Short mmCIF file of C-alpha atoms in Angstrom, two decimals:
data_model
loop_
_atom_site.label_atom_id
_atom_site.label_comp_id
_atom_site.label_asym_id
_atom_site.label_seq_id
_atom_site.Cartn_x
_atom_site.Cartn_y
_atom_site.Cartn_z
CA ASP A 136 -21.90 -15.37 20.28
CA ASN A 137 -25.17 -13.11 20.21
CA ASN A 138 -23.35 -10.14 19.65
CA LYS A 139 -25.29 -8.05 17.30
CA SER A 140 -22.99 -5.14 17.44
CA ARG A 141 -20.34 -6.50 15.41
CA VAL A 142 -19.81 -6.03 11.54
CA MET A 143 -18.44 -8.09 9.16
CA ILE A 144 -16.89 -6.80 5.97
CA LEU A 145 -16.09 -9.16 3.12
CA VAL A 146 -13.45 -7.58 1.04
CA GLU A 147 -13.30 -8.14 -2.92
CA PRO A 148 -11.17 -9.08 -4.37
CA TYR A 149 -10.53 -11.55 -2.13
CA ILE A 150 -7.58 -13.29 -1.21
CA PRO A 151 -7.64 -16.97 0.30
CA ASP A 152 -3.82 -17.16 0.53
CA GLY A 153 -3.40 -13.15 1.32
CA VAL A 154 -0.03 -11.95 3.59
CA ALA A 155 0.86 -8.90 5.11
CA THR A 156 4.54 -8.65 4.37
CA VAL A 157 6.36 -8.72 0.70
CA ARG A 158 9.11 -11.29 2.83
CA GLN A 159 6.61 -13.77 2.56
CA VAL A 160 5.36 -13.91 -1.32
CA GLU A 161 8.33 -16.64 -2.05
CA ASP A 162 8.18 -16.64 -5.41
CA LEU A 163 10.44 -13.69 -7.10
CA SER A 164 8.59 -12.68 -9.97
CA LYS A 165 5.53 -12.51 -7.75
CA ARG A 166 7.61 -10.35 -5.23
CA THR A 167 8.64 -8.04 -7.37
CA PHE A 168 5.50 -7.40 -8.45
CA ALA A 169 4.15 -6.59 -5.49
CA ILE A 170 6.63 -3.86 -4.56
CA GLN A 171 5.81 -2.57 -7.90
CA GLN A 172 1.90 -2.24 -7.10
CA ILE A 173 3.13 -0.59 -3.70
CA ALA A 174 4.98 2.01 -5.29
CA GLN A 175 2.36 2.89 -7.96
CA THR A 176 0.12 3.22 -5.17
CA LEU A 177 2.19 5.34 -2.95
CA VAL A 178 2.73 7.93 -6.04
CA GLN A 179 -1.23 7.57 -7.23
CA MET A 180 -2.23 7.98 -3.96
CA LEU A 181 0.32 11.36 -3.36
CA ALA A 182 -0.60 12.58 -6.87
CA ALA A 183 -4.59 12.55 -5.30
CA ASN A 184 -2.80 14.17 -2.47
CA ILE A 185 -4.80 10.97 -0.38
CA VAL A 186 -3.03 9.76 2.47
CA THR A 187 -3.42 7.51 5.06
CA ILE A 188 -1.74 6.02 8.64
CA ASP A 189 -1.59 2.32 9.76
CA VAL A 190 -1.18 1.04 5.74
CA GLN A 191 -2.53 -2.49 5.74
CA PRO A 192 -1.54 -4.83 2.49
CA LEU A 193 -3.34 -8.16 1.69
CA ILE A 194 -1.00 -9.24 -0.58
CA SER A 195 -1.33 -12.53 -2.57
CA LYS A 196 1.06 -15.01 -2.18
CA THR A 197 0.52 -17.04 -5.48
CA THR A 198 -0.07 -13.59 -7.76
CA GLY A 199 1.56 -10.80 -6.02
CA LYS A 200 -1.78 -8.83 -6.40
CA VAL A 201 -1.90 -6.68 -3.42
CA ILE A 202 -4.54 -4.29 -2.06
CA PHE A 203 -4.78 -2.06 0.46
CA ILE A 204 -7.82 -2.79 3.43
CA ASP A 205 -9.03 -0.57 5.89
CA MET A 206 -8.66 2.85 4.33
CA THR A 207 -11.10 4.67 7.20
CA GLU A 208 -8.14 6.73 7.89
CA ALA A 209 -7.59 8.00 4.71
CA GLN A 210 -8.25 11.71 4.30
CA GLU A 211 -7.54 14.17 1.12
CA LEU A 212 -5.29 17.21 1.78
CA LYS A 213 -6.28 20.59 0.38
CA PRO A 214 -3.08 22.77 -1.02
CA PRO A 215 -1.63 24.93 0.20
CA PHE A 216 -0.56 22.29 2.60
CA THR A 217 0.28 23.09 6.12
CA PHE A 218 3.02 21.71 8.06
CA LEU A 219 0.76 18.91 9.50
CA ALA A 220 -0.43 17.89 6.08
CA LYS A 221 3.23 17.58 5.17
CA THR A 222 4.22 15.70 8.05
CA LEU A 223 0.89 13.48 7.43
CA MET A 224 2.45 12.67 3.64
CA SER A 225 5.84 12.08 4.68
CA SER A 226 4.49 9.48 7.22
CA PHE A 227 2.47 7.88 4.72
CA ALA A 228 5.49 7.46 2.52
CA ASN A 229 7.67 6.06 5.43
CA GLU A 230 4.88 3.20 5.97
CA MET A 231 4.58 2.43 2.40
CA ILE A 232 8.22 2.36 1.88
CA ALA A 233 8.27 0.15 4.98
CA LEU A 234 6.03 -2.31 3.43
CA LEU A 235 9.31 -3.32 1.09
CA PRO A 236 12.30 -5.74 1.73
CA PRO A 237 15.51 -3.48 2.81
CA ASP A 238 17.53 -4.93 0.30
CA ASP A 239 18.99 -3.05 -3.08
CA LYS A 240 16.87 -5.33 -5.48
CA SER A 241 13.78 -4.44 -3.49
CA MET A 242 14.83 -0.66 -3.26
CA SER A 243 15.74 -0.24 -7.09
CA THR A 244 12.70 -2.22 -8.10
CA ALA A 245 10.41 0.18 -6.04
CA THR A 246 12.03 3.31 -7.49
CA LEU A 247 12.45 2.25 -11.00
CA ALA A 248 8.01 1.63 -10.52
CA ALA A 249 7.81 5.13 -8.98
CA LYS A 250 9.78 6.61 -11.51
CA GLN A 251 7.68 4.99 -14.03
CA GLU A 252 4.48 5.81 -12.50
CA ILE A 253 5.56 9.67 -12.10
CA GLU A 254 6.21 9.60 -15.74
CA LYS A 255 2.96 9.04 -16.49
CA LEU A 256 1.18 11.73 -14.39
#
């Protein structure tokens, strides 16, 4: 293909065994690590007044490490927050939470990780 209008970006760190959902991480300790990172990232981004739509995680099956790719839609929200800004925050939080398996253990892990991250602020 001689189409010169296409652009390819190599993401670092490169994750050769990357998957898009936590459920695809089979090792329980690695899955727990991924869940914790998602919850921590949610808190950190909201604390920085940053939100995005179309959250796209890349999760290593072997390590559980999570990176978020394609942050082109990310934006900084400025207080005082408008109704639209609050709606964007809520949508972002819902997208992040939807990445988690809906079982009680996963939600408890995420809640504890988020609580610990909030305490660091």
